[in-house]
Amino acid sequence: TDGVNNMGAIDPLTAAEIAKEHKMRVYTIGIGKIGMAPYPFQTPFGKQYQNIEVKIDEPLLKEIAKITTGKYFRSTDKNSLQTIFKEIDSME
């Protein structure tokens, strides 16, 4: 995730507190490169791409992991994501 709260009715930190109450550990992963990236959108002429700014709310992702005694990871490519998944798998 980019950590930006753009879905759901529950604030991410509230959700983290609920997860903590249920003894759920949350591993957060900030995915993507910071900067501009092409984003697909549909137009009457078909799919087109527009460069948009990529934002990653790392402080929020780190706080969610801390509240739930999980861990925050950062991934900028497929290889690092695979390594992260292996590390999480070894912890659970």
XYZ file of C-alpha atoms in Angstrom:
92
model
C 0.000 0.000 0.000
C 0.924 3.620 -0.199
C -0.542 4.102 3.252
C -2.909 6.828 2.118
C -6.337 6.393 3.698
C -8.632 6.528 0.674
C -10.867 3.509 1.375
C -13.080 2.403 4.209
C -14.909 4.125 7.022
C -12.465 3.245 9.824
C -9.356 5.311 10.427
C -6.197 3.182 9.929
C -4.930 3.779 13.472
C -8.322 2.818 14.897
C -8.198 -0.352 12.794
C -4.705 -1.038 14.157
C -5.996 -0.686 17.728
C -8.824 -3.124 16.951
C -6.303 -5.574 15.484
C -4.170 -5.218 18.620
C -7.189 -5.962 20.856
C -7.682 -9.189 18.899
C -3.974 -10.043 19.197
C -3.455 -9.659 15.452
C -0.003 -8.675 14.216
C 0.045 -6.419 11.145
C 2.977 -6.308 8.752
C 2.816 -3.169 6.651
C 4.584 -2.816 3.318
C 5.146 0.517 1.614
C 5.120 -0.370 -2.075
C 6.341 1.725 -4.968
C 8.816 4.406 -5.779
C 8.297 7.932 -4.549
C 7.947 10.439 -7.373
C 5.882 10.417 -10.549
C 4.430 7.231 -12.042
C 2.079 6.459 -14.939
C -1.477 5.729 -13.804
C -4.030 4.166 -16.182
C -7.468 5.702 -16.626
C -10.304 5.049 -19.050
C -11.331 7.699 -21.572
C -13.834 7.654 -24.448
C -10.786 6.895 -26.626
C -9.657 3.907 -24.552
C -7.106 3.452 -21.796
C -4.648 6.284 -21.395
C -1.953 7.022 -18.856
C -1.338 10.123 -16.825
C 1.651 10.717 -14.574
C 0.604 11.162 -10.974
C 2.602 11.745 -7.829
C 3.200 8.627 -5.751
C 2.882 9.301 -2.037
C 3.715 6.782 0.660
C 2.643 7.553 4.215
C 5.553 5.793 5.870
C 4.966 7.298 9.334
C 1.415 5.887 9.329
C 2.534 2.460 8.091
C 5.277 2.341 10.721
C 2.821 3.314 13.464
C 0.327 0.617 12.436
C 3.090 -1.988 12.595
C 4.287 -0.677 15.962
C 0.802 -0.695 17.525
C 0.255 -4.318 16.493
C 3.819 -5.493 17.259
C 4.263 -6.158 13.560
C 6.942 -4.727 11.317
C 7.144 -2.146 8.547
C 8.839 -3.022 5.267
C 9.663 -0.957 2.192
C 9.573 -2.409 -1.322
C 10.447 -0.684 -4.572
C 10.503 -3.699 -6.879
C 9.280 -7.266 -7.311
C 12.494 -8.836 -5.984
C 12.451 -6.899 -2.722
C 8.755 -7.736 -2.300
C 9.512 -11.442 -2.658
C 12.239 -11.125 -0.017
C 9.806 -9.357 2.320
C 7.203 -12.088 1.867
C 9.824 -14.724 2.729
C 10.824 -12.816 5.857
C 7.208 -12.460 6.988
C 6.631 -16.149 6.302
C 9.621 -17.048 8.480
C 8.242 -14.936 11.353
C 4.808 -16.564 11.371
